Short mmCIF file of C-alpha atoms and ligand atoms in Angstrom, two decimals:
data_model
loop_
_atom_site.label_atom_id
_atom_site.label_comp_id
_atom_site.label_asym_id
_atom_site.label_seq_id
_atom_site.Cartn_x
_atom_site.Cartn_y
_atom_site.Cartn_z
CA MET A 1422 -0.07 0.11 0.13
CA LYS A 1423 1.07 3.32 -0.97
CA TYR A 1424 0.34 6.46 1.40
CA THR A 1425 0.04 8.91 -1.25
CA ASP A 1426 -1.15 12.50 -1.57
CA GLU A 1427 -3.43 10.99 -4.50
CA VAL A 1428 -5.02 8.73 -2.27
CA TYR A 1429 -5.54 11.66 0.37
CA ASN A 1430 -6.98 13.96 -2.22
CA ALA A 1431 -9.55 11.25 -3.29
CA ALA A 1432 -10.94 11.19 0.19
CA PRO A 1433 -15.04 12.13 0.34
CA SER A 1434 -15.65 15.92 1.54
CA SER A 1435 -18.22 15.02 3.49
CA GLU A 1436 -18.42 13.64 7.17
CA PRO A 1437 -18.50 11.17 8.51
CA GLU A 1438 -17.68 9.38 4.92
CA ARG A 1439 -14.47 11.22 4.85
CA GLN A 1440 -13.23 9.58 8.16
CA LEU A 1441 -14.65 6.26 7.40
CA TYR A 1442 -12.82 6.57 4.17
CA PHE A 1443 -9.52 7.11 6.33
CA ILE A 1444 -10.41 4.33 8.66
CA ASP A 1445 -10.45 2.00 6.03
CA LEU A 1446 -6.98 3.11 4.68
CA CYS A 1447 -5.49 3.00 7.96
CA SER A 1448 -6.89 -0.39 8.61
CA GLN A 1449 -5.38 -1.63 5.11
CA PHE A 1450 -1.97 -0.48 6.92
CA VAL A 1451 -2.65 -2.06 10.45
CA LYS A 1452 -3.44 -5.53 8.59
CA LEU A 1453 -0.31 -5.37 6.54
CA LYS A 1454 1.80 -4.40 9.55
CA THR A 1455 0.25 -6.99 11.74
CA LYS A 1456 1.15 -9.72 9.35
CA GLU A 1457 4.66 -8.37 8.87
CA LEU A 1458 5.40 -8.21 12.72
CA GLY A 1459 3.08 -11.47 13.24
CA ARG A 1460 1.46 -9.73 16.36
CA PRO A 1461 -1.32 -7.37 16.66
CA LEU A 1462 -0.66 -3.58 16.58
CA LYS A 1463 -1.30 -2.41 20.09
CA TYR A 1464 -2.82 1.26 21.55
CA SER A 1465 -2.83 2.81 24.58
CA VAL A 1466 -5.13 6.15 25.54
CA ILE A 1467 -3.84 7.94 28.54
CA THR A 1468 -6.55 10.42 29.78
CA PHE A 1469 -6.21 13.00 31.95
CA GLY A 1470 -8.60 15.56 33.41
CA CYS A 1471 -12.41 15.68 33.52
CA GLN A 1472 -15.14 13.61 32.29
CA MET A 1473 -15.30 15.42 29.10
CA ASN A 1474 -11.82 14.22 28.21
CA ALA A 1475 -12.83 10.68 29.32
CA HIS A 1476 -15.66 10.61 27.11
CA ASP A 1477 -13.56 12.07 24.36
CA SER A 1478 -11.20 9.27 24.86
CA GLU A 1479 -14.00 6.85 24.25
CA LYS A 1480 -14.33 8.28 21.01
CA LEU A 1481 -10.82 7.99 20.00
CA LYS A 1482 -10.48 4.30 21.29
CA GLY A 1483 -13.70 3.65 19.20
CA ILE A 1484 -11.70 4.94 15.92
CA LEU A 1485 -8.70 3.11 17.18
CA ASP A 1486 -10.68 -0.19 17.41
CA LYS A 1487 -12.24 0.45 13.97
CA ILE A 1488 -8.74 0.68 12.43
CA GLY A 1489 -7.73 -2.74 13.77
CA TYR A 1490 -5.52 -1.66 16.62
CA THR A 1491 -5.97 -3.72 19.84
CA GLU A 1492 -6.23 -1.78 23.01
CA SER A 1493 -2.90 -2.48 25.20
CA ASP A 1494 -3.06 -2.78 28.96
CA ASP A 1495 0.22 -0.88 29.16
CA GLU A 1496 1.18 2.62 28.61
CA ILE A 1497 3.74 2.01 26.16
CA SER A 1498 2.61 0.41 22.72
CA ASP A 1499 2.39 0.56 18.89
CA PHE A 1500 0.09 3.69 19.14
CA VAL A 1501 0.04 6.09 22.40
CA ILE A 1502 -2.18 8.90 22.58
CA TYR A 1503 -2.49 11.33 25.29
CA ASN A 1504 -5.57 12.90 25.64
CA THR A 1505 -4.38 16.09 27.77
CA CYS A 1506 -5.84 18.53 30.50
CA THR A 1507 -4.38 22.16 31.20
CA ILE A 1508 -7.00 23.26 34.07
CA ARG A 1509 -3.87 23.51 36.51
CA GLU A 1510 -0.36 23.81 36.06
CA ASN A 1511 0.18 20.25 37.41
CA ALA A 1512 -1.63 18.83 34.83
CA ASN A 1513 0.62 20.11 32.39
CA GLN A 1514 3.51 19.02 34.16
CA LYS A 1515 2.20 15.48 34.33
CA LEU A 1516 2.25 15.07 30.76
CA TYR A 1517 5.88 16.35 30.09
CA GLY A 1518 6.70 13.75 32.94
CA HIS A 1519 5.06 10.91 30.75
CA LEU A 1520 6.45 11.99 27.57
CA GLY A 1521 9.95 11.73 29.12
CA HIS A 1522 9.66 8.00 29.53
CA LEU A 1523 8.46 7.65 26.19
CA LYS A 1524 11.43 8.72 24.27
CA LYS A 1525 13.46 5.76 25.10
CA ALA A 1526 10.76 3.35 24.38
CA LYS A 1527 10.32 5.02 20.81
CA ASN A 1528 13.79 4.38 20.31
CA THR A 1529 13.32 0.71 20.71
CA ASN A 1530 9.98 0.36 18.18
CA GLU A 1531 10.21 1.76 15.13
CA ASN A 1532 6.53 1.34 14.69
CA MET A 1533 5.43 3.30 17.35
CA ILE A 1534 3.44 6.25 16.83
CA VAL A 1535 3.11 9.03 19.73
CA CYS A 1536 -0.08 11.14 19.73
CA LEU A 1537 -0.86 14.35 21.76
CA CYS A 1538 -4.59 15.73 21.85
CA GLY A 1539 -6.92 17.77 24.21
CA CYS A 1540 -7.24 20.84 25.85
CA MET A 1541 -3.37 21.37 26.55
CA MET A 1542 -2.54 21.41 22.76
CA GLN A 1543 -4.75 24.32 22.22
CA GLU A 1544 -2.29 26.45 23.84
CA LYS A 1545 0.04 27.85 21.24
CA HIS A 1546 3.08 27.98 23.84
CA VAL A 1547 2.62 24.27 24.24
CA VAL A 1548 2.62 23.60 20.72
CA GLU A 1549 5.75 25.35 19.99
CA LYS A 1550 7.63 23.65 23.03
CA ILE A 1551 6.65 20.29 21.55
CA LYS A 1552 7.68 20.87 18.20
CA ASN A 1553 11.19 22.22 19.79
CA SER A 1554 12.00 19.78 22.43
CA TYR A 1555 9.66 16.64 21.65
CA SER A 1556 10.59 15.96 18.01
CA TYR A 1557 9.50 12.32 18.59
CA VAL A 1558 6.03 13.48 18.86
CA ASP A 1559 4.34 12.00 15.46
CA ILE A 1560 0.59 13.83 15.74
CA VAL A 1561 -0.92 16.96 17.30
CA PHE A 1562 -4.33 17.83 17.51
CA GLY A 1563 -6.86 19.76 19.70
CA THR A 1564 -10.16 19.57 20.93
CA HIS A 1565 -12.01 20.49 18.11
CA ASN A 1566 -10.84 17.83 15.74
CA ILE A 1567 -10.95 14.66 17.64
CA TYR A 1568 -13.19 13.28 14.91
CA GLU A 1569 -10.29 13.36 12.48
CA LEU A 1570 -8.08 10.76 14.23
CA ALA A 1571 -8.01 8.48 11.46
CA GLU A 1572 -7.29 11.28 8.95
CA LEU A 1573 -4.38 12.51 10.64
CA ILE A 1574 -2.66 8.99 11.31
CA TYR A 1575 -2.81 8.51 7.66
CA LYS A 1576 -1.48 11.79 7.08
CA ARG A 1577 1.54 10.87 9.21
CA LEU A 1578 1.87 7.67 7.31
CA SER A 1579 1.77 9.41 3.83
CA ASN A 1580 4.46 11.90 5.25
CA ASP A 1581 7.48 11.51 7.25
CA LYS A 1582 7.00 14.67 9.09
CA PRO A 1583 4.81 15.10 12.43
CA VAL A 1584 1.46 16.33 11.63
CA ILE A 1585 0.21 19.42 13.73
CA GLU A 1586 -3.23 20.30 13.06
CA VAL A 1587 -4.81 22.33 15.80
CA LEU A 1588 -8.12 24.33 14.91
CA GLU A 1589 -8.83 27.63 16.98
CA ALA A 1590 -12.50 26.99 16.72
CA PRO A 1591 -14.51 24.35 15.61
CA VAL A 1592 -15.32 23.80 12.08
CA ASN A 1593 -17.31 20.88 12.28
CA THR A 1594 -18.97 18.41 14.72
CA VAL A 1595 -19.04 15.16 13.86
CA GLU A 1596 -21.00 12.49 16.05
CA ALA A 1597 -21.31 9.51 13.90
CA LEU A 1598 -18.36 7.60 14.37
CA PRO A 1599 -17.62 4.46 16.53
CA THR A 1600 -17.01 5.01 20.05
CA LYS A 1601 -15.75 2.40 22.72
CA ARG A 1602 -17.73 2.61 25.78
CA LYS A 1603 -15.83 1.66 29.04
CA TYR A 1604 -19.06 0.02 30.64
CA SER A 1605 -21.38 -1.66 28.51
CA PHE A 1606 -24.26 -0.27 30.62
CA LYS A 1607 -23.54 3.40 31.52
CA SER A 1608 -22.37 6.23 29.18
CA GLY A 1609 -21.55 9.70 29.09
CA VAL A 1610 -23.39 11.96 26.47
CA ASN A 1611 -22.40 15.20 25.29
CA ILE A 1612 -25.10 17.49 25.32
CA MET A 1613 -23.02 20.71 24.70
CA TYR A 1614 -19.39 21.89 24.22
CA GLY A 1615 -17.21 24.99 25.23
CA CYS A 1616 -17.97 27.75 27.97
CA ASN A 1617 -18.75 31.39 27.69
CA ASN A 1618 -18.59 32.04 31.59
CA PHE A 1619 -15.07 33.24 31.39
CA CYS A 1620 -14.59 32.72 35.35
CA SER A 1621 -11.51 34.83 35.63
CA TYR A 1622 -9.16 31.91 36.76
CA CYS A 1623 -10.20 29.40 34.25
CA ILE A 1624 -8.61 28.56 31.02
CA VAL A 1625 -11.73 26.31 29.57
CA PRO A 1626 -13.25 29.03 27.58
CA TYR A 1627 -10.09 29.58 25.75
CA VAL A 1628 -9.19 25.94 25.02
CA ARG A 1629 -12.84 24.53 24.43
CA GLY A 1630 -14.08 27.57 22.83
CA ARG A 1631 -17.58 28.98 22.91
CA GLU A 1632 -20.78 27.37 24.13
CA ARG A 1633 -22.42 25.33 21.46
CA SER A 1634 -25.34 22.98 22.40
CA ARG A 1635 -26.29 19.87 20.27
CA THR A 1636 -30.09 19.69 18.98
CA PRO A 1637 -32.45 17.92 21.37
CA GLU A 1638 -33.26 15.75 18.38
CA GLU A 1639 -29.98 14.46 18.19
CA ILE A 1640 -29.27 13.80 21.80
CA LEU A 1641 -32.21 12.01 22.41
CA ARG A 1642 -31.47 9.69 19.26
CA GLU A 1643 -28.24 8.93 20.63
CA ILE A 1644 -29.57 8.32 23.90
CA ASN A 1645 -32.34 6.07 22.51
CA CYS A 1646 -29.69 4.08 20.58
CA LEU A 1647 -27.64 3.62 23.82
CA ALA A 1648 -30.75 2.53 25.52
CA GLU A 1649 -31.37 -0.08 23.05
CA ASP A 1650 -27.69 -1.18 23.28
CA GLY A 1651 -28.26 -2.14 26.92
CA VAL A 1652 -27.16 1.23 28.62
CA LYS A 1653 -29.38 1.91 31.94
CA GLU A 1654 -27.27 4.93 33.10
CA ILE A 1655 -26.57 8.20 31.18
CA MET A 1656 -24.17 11.11 32.29
CA LEU A 1657 -25.31 14.39 30.40
CA LEU A 1658 -22.02 16.21 29.89
CA GLY A 1659 -21.38 19.85 29.50
CA GLN A 1660 -19.31 22.66 31.02
CA ASN A 1661 -22.39 24.45 31.91
CA VAL A 1662 -25.41 22.17 31.41
CA ASN A 1663 -27.74 24.54 32.89
CA SER A 1664 -27.39 26.96 29.81
CA TYR A 1665 -28.26 24.03 27.36
CA GLY A 1666 -30.18 25.55 24.38
CA THR A 1667 -28.41 29.26 24.29
CA ALA A 1668 -26.64 28.40 20.94
CA PHE A 1669 -26.67 25.37 18.85
CA ILE A 1670 -23.96 23.94 17.12
CA GLY A 1671 -23.03 25.85 13.47
CA GLU A 1672 -26.10 28.21 13.59
CA SER A 1673 -26.54 31.56 14.89
CA GLU A 1674 -27.39 32.15 18.59
CA ILE A 1675 -30.18 34.74 18.12
CA ILE A 1676 -32.31 32.39 15.59
CA ASN A 1677 -31.87 29.31 17.76
CA ARG A 1678 -32.77 30.58 20.95
CA ASN A 1679 -35.95 28.74 22.17
CA PRO A 1680 -36.43 29.75 25.73
CA ASP A 1681 -39.34 27.08 26.10
CA TYR A 1682 -36.74 24.43 25.71
CA GLY A 1683 -33.94 24.27 27.89
CA PHE A 1684 -32.03 21.95 30.29
CA PRO A 1685 -35.12 20.88 32.43
CA GLN A 1686 -37.13 20.09 29.33
CA LEU A 1687 -34.11 17.88 27.97
CA LEU A 1688 -33.78 16.28 31.19
CA ASN A 1689 -37.10 15.33 31.30
CA ASP A 1690 -37.21 14.00 27.82
CA VAL A 1691 -34.19 11.89 28.49
CA CYS A 1692 -35.76 10.38 31.51
CA ASN A 1693 -38.46 9.45 29.66
CA ILE A 1694 -36.51 7.08 27.43
CA PRO A 1695 -37.72 3.36 28.02
CA GLY A 1696 -34.46 1.52 29.14
CA ILE A 1697 -32.81 4.43 30.94
CA GLU A 1698 -33.25 4.00 34.66
CA ARG A 1699 -30.37 6.69 36.05
CA VAL A 1700 -29.74 10.23 34.71
CA ARG A 1701 -26.74 12.06 36.03
CA PHE A 1702 -25.42 15.52 34.63
CA MET A 1703 -22.55 17.40 35.05
CA THR A 1704 -21.40 20.57 35.37
CA SER A 1705 -24.07 23.01 36.79
CA HIS A 1706 -23.16 26.61 37.32
CA PRO A 1707 -25.20 28.05 40.55
CA LYS A 1708 -25.96 31.22 38.37
CA ASP A 1709 -27.95 29.35 35.77
CA LEU A 1710 -29.71 26.45 38.03
CA SER A 1711 -33.28 27.33 37.75
CA ASP A 1712 -36.31 26.55 39.92
CA GLU A 1713 -37.72 24.68 37.18
CA LEU A 1714 -34.74 22.49 37.12
CA ILE A 1715 -34.85 21.79 40.80
CA GLN A 1716 -38.85 20.74 40.16
CA VAL A 1717 -37.86 18.10 37.26
CA MET A 1718 -35.28 16.75 39.44
CA ALA A 1719 -37.70 16.56 42.43
CA ASP A 1720 -40.49 14.95 40.39
CA ASN A 1721 -38.35 12.48 38.46
CA LYS A 1722 -37.07 9.50 40.51
CA LYS A 1723 -34.87 8.88 37.61
CA VAL A 1724 -32.74 11.73 37.89
CA CYS A 1725 -30.15 10.54 40.60
CA ARG A 1726 -29.83 12.16 43.98
CA HIS A 1727 -26.62 13.87 43.49
CA LEU A 1728 -25.73 17.29 42.11
CA HIS A 1729 -22.25 18.58 41.70
CA LEU A 1730 -22.46 22.40 42.42
CA PRO A 1731 -19.31 24.39 42.24
CA VAL A 1732 -18.98 26.91 44.75
CA GLN A 1733 -15.30 27.76 44.22
CA SER A 1734 -15.14 30.32 47.06
CA GLY A 1735 -17.51 31.22 50.18
CA SER A 1736 -16.75 34.95 49.95
CA THR A 1737 -18.67 37.31 47.95
CA GLU A 1738 -15.97 39.44 46.96
CA ILE A 1739 -13.50 36.76 45.73
CA LEU A 1740 -16.83 35.61 43.93
CA LYS A 1741 -16.98 38.84 42.25
CA ARG A 1742 -13.30 38.93 41.26
CA MET A 1743 -13.55 35.42 40.10
CA ASN A 1744 -16.51 36.64 37.79
CA ARG A 1745 -18.79 33.80 39.01
CA ARG A 1746 -22.03 36.05 39.32
CA TYR A 1747 -23.50 34.90 42.67
CA THR A 1748 -22.98 35.88 45.84
CA LYS A 1749 -22.20 33.76 49.03
CA GLU A 1750 -25.91 34.32 50.23
CA GLN A 1751 -27.43 33.61 46.96
CA TYR A 1752 -25.50 30.15 46.74
CA ILE A 1753 -26.54 29.29 50.17
CA SER A 1754 -30.32 30.29 49.35
CA LEU A 1755 -29.97 27.99 46.14
CA VAL A 1756 -28.67 25.32 48.00
CA GLU A 1757 -31.57 25.50 50.74
CA ARG A 1758 -34.06 25.22 47.68
CA ILE A 1759 -32.51 22.34 46.23
CA GLN A 1760 -32.26 20.55 49.73
CA ASN A 1761 -35.83 21.73 50.79
CA ASN A 1762 -37.22 20.15 47.39
CA ILE A 1763 -35.08 17.38 47.12
CA PRO A 1764 -34.53 16.25 50.70
CA ASP A 1765 -32.38 13.11 49.80
CA ILE A 1766 -29.81 14.85 47.50
CA SER A 1767 -26.12 14.38 47.99
CA LEU A 1768 -24.20 17.63 46.98
CA THR A 1769 -20.52 17.78 45.76
CA THR A 1770 -18.57 20.81 45.02
CA ASP A 1771 -15.47 22.25 43.62
CA ILE A 1772 -13.37 24.79 45.86
CA ILE A 1773 -10.27 26.77 44.96
CA VAL A 1774 -7.70 28.05 47.82
CA GLY A 1775 -5.49 30.89 47.44
CA PHE A 1776 -7.07 33.02 44.62
CA PRO A 1777 -5.12 36.50 44.40
CA GLY A 1778 -6.25 38.55 46.99
CA GLU A 1779 -8.03 36.16 49.08
CA THR A 1780 -7.92 37.13 52.85
CA GLU A 1781 -8.30 35.03 55.84
CA GLU A 1782 -11.99 36.65 56.43
CA ASP A 1783 -12.30 35.48 52.62
CA PHE A 1784 -11.12 32.00 53.51
CA LEU A 1785 -13.15 31.76 56.71
CA ASP A 1786 -16.06 32.48 54.47
CA THR A 1787 -15.28 29.39 52.37
CA LEU A 1788 -15.15 27.37 55.69
CA ASP A 1789 -18.47 28.70 56.66
CA VAL A 1790 -20.24 27.81 53.47
CA VAL A 1791 -18.63 24.18 53.77
CA GLU A 1792 -20.19 24.19 57.25
CA LYS A 1793 -23.55 25.25 56.28
CA VAL A 1794 -24.13 23.26 53.17
CA ARG A 1795 -22.34 20.13 54.61
CA TYR A 1796 -21.17 18.78 51.11
CA ASP A 1797 -21.16 14.84 50.57
CA GLN A 1798 -17.61 15.49 48.82
CA ALA A 1799 -15.73 18.53 48.06
CA PHE A 1800 -12.88 18.65 45.49
CA THR A 1801 -10.26 21.02 46.74
CA PHE A 1802 -7.65 22.75 44.36
CA ILE A 1803 -4.90 25.38 45.01
CA TYR A 1804 -5.34 28.08 42.58
CA SER A 1805 -3.39 27.68 39.59
CA LYS A 1806 -2.09 30.74 37.52
CA ARG A 1807 -3.13 29.85 33.89
CA THR A 1808 -1.58 32.07 31.31
CA ALA A 1809 -3.85 34.63 29.51
CA THR A 1810 -6.66 34.41 32.17
CA PRO A 1811 -7.58 37.63 34.07
CA ALA A 1812 -6.67 36.16 37.40
CA ALA A 1813 -3.08 35.65 36.34
CA ALA A 1814 -2.59 39.47 36.05
CA MET A 1815 -3.95 40.06 39.29
CA GLU A 1816 -2.14 41.49 42.23
CA ASN A 1817 -1.60 39.85 45.58
CA GLN A 1818 -1.12 36.40 44.40
CA ILE A 1819 -1.03 34.26 47.93
CA SER A 1820 2.09 32.92 49.24
CA PRO A 1821 2.62 28.98 49.24
CA GLU A 1822 2.85 28.71 53.03
CA VAL A 1823 -0.39 30.69 53.62
CA ILE A 1824 -2.18 28.74 50.71
CA LYS A 1825 -0.84 25.44 52.46
CA ASP A 1826 -2.14 26.38 55.75
CA ARG A 1827 -5.64 27.28 54.33
CA PHE A 1828 -5.84 24.16 52.31
CA ASP A 1829 -4.75 21.67 55.23
CA ARG A 1830 -7.59 23.20 57.25
CA LEU A 1831 -10.20 23.20 54.39
CA LEU A 1832 -9.32 19.60 53.67
CA LYS A 1833 -9.67 18.65 57.44
CA THR A 1834 -13.25 20.39 57.31
CA VAL A 1835 -14.44 18.68 54.17
CA ASN A 1836 -13.15 14.90 55.19
CA ARG A 1837 -14.72 15.14 58.53
CA ILE A 1838 -18.33 16.58 57.40
CA SER A 1839 -18.06 14.02 54.04
CA ALA A 1840 -17.34 11.39 56.64
CA GLU A 1841 -20.40 12.23 58.81
CA ARG A 1842 -22.40 12.79 55.87
CA ALA A 1843 -21.67 9.07 54.77
CA GLU A 1844 -22.72 7.85 57.77
CA ARG A 1845 -26.12 8.75 57.34
CA PHE A 1846 -26.86 5.73 55.01
CA ASN A 1847 -25.72 3.40 57.86
CA GLY A 1848 -27.78 0.25 57.73
CA GLU A 1849 -29.99 1.47 54.82
CA ILE A 1850 -30.93 -0.59 51.58
CA LYS A 1851 -30.02 1.26 48.66
CA GLU A 1852 -30.25 0.13 44.92
CA VAL A 1853 -26.93 -0.02 43.50
CA LEU A 1854 -25.44 -0.22 39.91
CA VAL A 1855 -23.15 -2.99 40.00
CA GLU A 1856 -19.88 -1.57 37.97
CA GLU A 1857 -16.89 -3.96 37.95
CA ILE A 1858 -15.11 -6.46 40.15
CA ASN A 1859 -13.19 -4.70 42.98
CA GLN A 1860 -9.93 -3.38 41.95
CA LYS A 1861 -8.25 -4.64 45.21
CA ASP A 1862 -10.29 -7.84 45.92
CA GLU A 1863 -11.58 -10.02 43.11
CA ASN A 1864 -14.17 -11.59 45.69
CA LEU A 1865 -16.01 -8.25 45.67
CA LEU A 1866 -18.22 -6.29 43.48
CA SER A 1867 -18.14 -2.48 43.49
CA GLY A 1868 -21.26 -0.22 42.37
CA ARG A 1869 -22.73 2.78 43.03
CA THR A 1870 -25.79 4.10 44.87
CA ASP A 1871 -27.82 7.03 42.61
CA ASN A 1872 -25.90 9.31 45.42
CA ASN A 1873 -22.78 8.42 43.87
CA LEU A 1874 -21.71 6.35 46.90
CA MET A 1875 -19.25 3.78 46.36
CA VAL A 1876 -20.28 0.25 47.85
CA HIS A 1877 -18.48 -2.92 47.68
CA PHE A 1878 -19.82 -6.32 48.61
CA PRO A 1879 -19.47 -10.20 47.75
CA GLY A 1880 -21.43 -10.95 44.75
CA ASP A 1881 -21.25 -13.01 41.60
CA ARG A 1882 -19.62 -11.29 38.66
CA SER A 1883 -23.15 -11.88 36.54
CA LEU A 1884 -24.65 -9.24 38.69
CA ILE A 1885 -22.27 -6.52 36.72
CA GLY A 1886 -24.53 -4.08 34.77
CA GLN A 1887 -27.50 -4.84 36.82
CA ILE A 1888 -29.30 -2.41 39.45
CA ILE A 1889 -29.67 -4.37 42.62
CA LYS A 1890 -30.43 -3.91 46.24
CA VAL A 1891 -27.84 -3.66 48.77
CA LYS A 1892 -27.68 -3.16 52.55
CA LEU A 1893 -24.93 -0.65 53.49
CA ASN A 1894 -23.39 -2.23 56.55
CA GLU A 1895 -20.22 -0.67 57.22
CA CYS A 1896 -19.05 2.91 56.62
CA LYS A 1897 -15.57 3.28 55.86
CA GLY A 1898 -15.63 7.08 55.30
CA PHE A 1899 -15.99 7.73 51.63
CA TYR A 1900 -17.49 4.02 50.75
CA TYR A 1901 -19.55 1.30 52.34
CA MET A 1902 -19.07 -2.43 52.82
CA GLY A 1903 -22.41 -4.17 52.09
CA GLU A 1904 -24.14 -7.22 51.10
CA VAL A 1905 -26.46 -8.24 48.35
CA ILE A 1906 -30.33 -8.38 49.61
N1 5AD B 3479 -6.86 27.03 39.51
C1 5AD B 3479 -7.20 25.78 40.44
N2 5AD B 3479 -8.32 25.23 40.21
C2 5AD B 3479 -9.03 25.47 38.99
N3 5AD B 3479 -10.17 24.91 38.63
C3 5AD B 3479 -10.28 25.66 37.24
N4 5AD B 3479 -9.40 26.50 36.83
C4 5AD B 3479 -8.66 26.70 38.06
C5 5AD B 3479 -7.46 27.08 38.31
N5 5AD B 3479 -6.64 27.87 37.68
C6 5AD B 3479 -10.99 24.22 39.14
C7 5AD B 3479 -12.50 24.63 39.65
C8 5AD B 3479 -13.21 23.87 38.35
C9 5AD B 3479 -12.64 22.64 38.46
C10 5AD B 3479 -12.73 21.84 37.27
O1 5AD B 3479 -11.08 22.96 38.56
O2 5AD B 3479 -12.67 24.61 40.71
O3 5AD B 3479 -14.62 23.99 38.85
FE1 SF4 B 3480 -14.15 27.41 33.73
FE2 SF4 B 3480 -15.99 28.67 34.89
FE3 SF4 B 3480 -16.64 27.67 32.63
FE4 SF4 B 3480 -16.59 26.05 34.59
S1 SF4 B 3480 -17.76 27.55 34.16
S2 SF4 B 3480 -15.52 25.77 32.81
S3 SF4 B 3480 -14.79 27.26 35.92
S4 SF4 B 3480 -15.02 29.27 32.90
#
């Protein structure tokens, strides 16, 4: 097989036909190589970051499977792809650590292809660094063209130079390509891409672009197919699901805005799909969470009793400078409305410590919110300066010593409250979606309640994928030991 420009140029221009054409060409390459080497060609997808990235990785795996690569259990294989995250500086450092190890491996396997994609690649200075210092990287692409993986692989095969294709903004959205779900019985579904909120510390709007919703028809069609395929639990994904429907993909914001059909209506429609038994969603911005949504959640038992509601800070002054557009009081009042209407809800949150200018008093406000809300779980982050975000240029960056002290105090508080919250289920019988064999003890199964609480219990692996009743016997802080009833 010859990898030529002519073959490349003969590709159909419409999608997904174009990608299917390249998948076919790449699969011929994999077949030949497999024969030549006398062993299957393997791939590894290493994912950093959030649920969105995890879901994107399932799409990458779907394409690689279709091409004929076999998934490897190891990080090093014939096709290694890192799906990167850049939300905090340590996410970036992690990638460079991994890349360092890869160089030696690449020298001993001439067939190896190294590929980088995801949020970090949307940053120009990162791509420059990769070009200059990591010449053994073969393919680089960003968040807007992951569907082009097969095309980019073909380009790399037909050309001896690295292929770097990062789009600044989305040109096309192609959903109708194969995906490989980690679990057969649960799946993430993108309902929107991007973010318009520009919280002053956050790089996401710069690397994921403007908010774009998928149409309800397309989302519901996808979930119907998933349900037919045995999926019971759906996680609706978006950076800010509560503003779903403001602007649709590829069309004008003004023409498409339909105030009568937003996230609450979509959630309700998803719950009505036969076969779907649980619906989760992530992430909610407090400023856009409507009473209508609370009502839909309260009325609909299929909506899991878990809400992730990032607070970021408890101080109104800091929230203002974070550009979060709510006050401490508004957040607490929203939580009260949620807890009053959905008494069994579990709340989780994200908190940033050490935002520029954060005083001890501001920090005490954060602790106060944590005590008042009593989160089931809180993800705590040290503020990380992100290039080009407004907060990076703010004065009064906080010293590492002060941040560490606050971070430790916050962690102590959230851990104590989490453990107290988890205790409330002691002795209860809960419905659990059985997910997998326990990773540490193969005699146990692991699953989740709809509150997102992890439970481990003895049982037969045939239960995996089923929703069963489990008695929560012993609280171990963040998880339970239980027994099947
Ligand atoms: N520094 C620290 N944490 C951050 N997050 C986003 N940007 C930053 C940053 N620059 C956190 C927020 C967000 C979560 C996904 O990551 O808490 O909700
Ligand atoms: Fe970042 Fe704020 Fe958008 Fe979340 S809502 S992705 S924190 S800008």
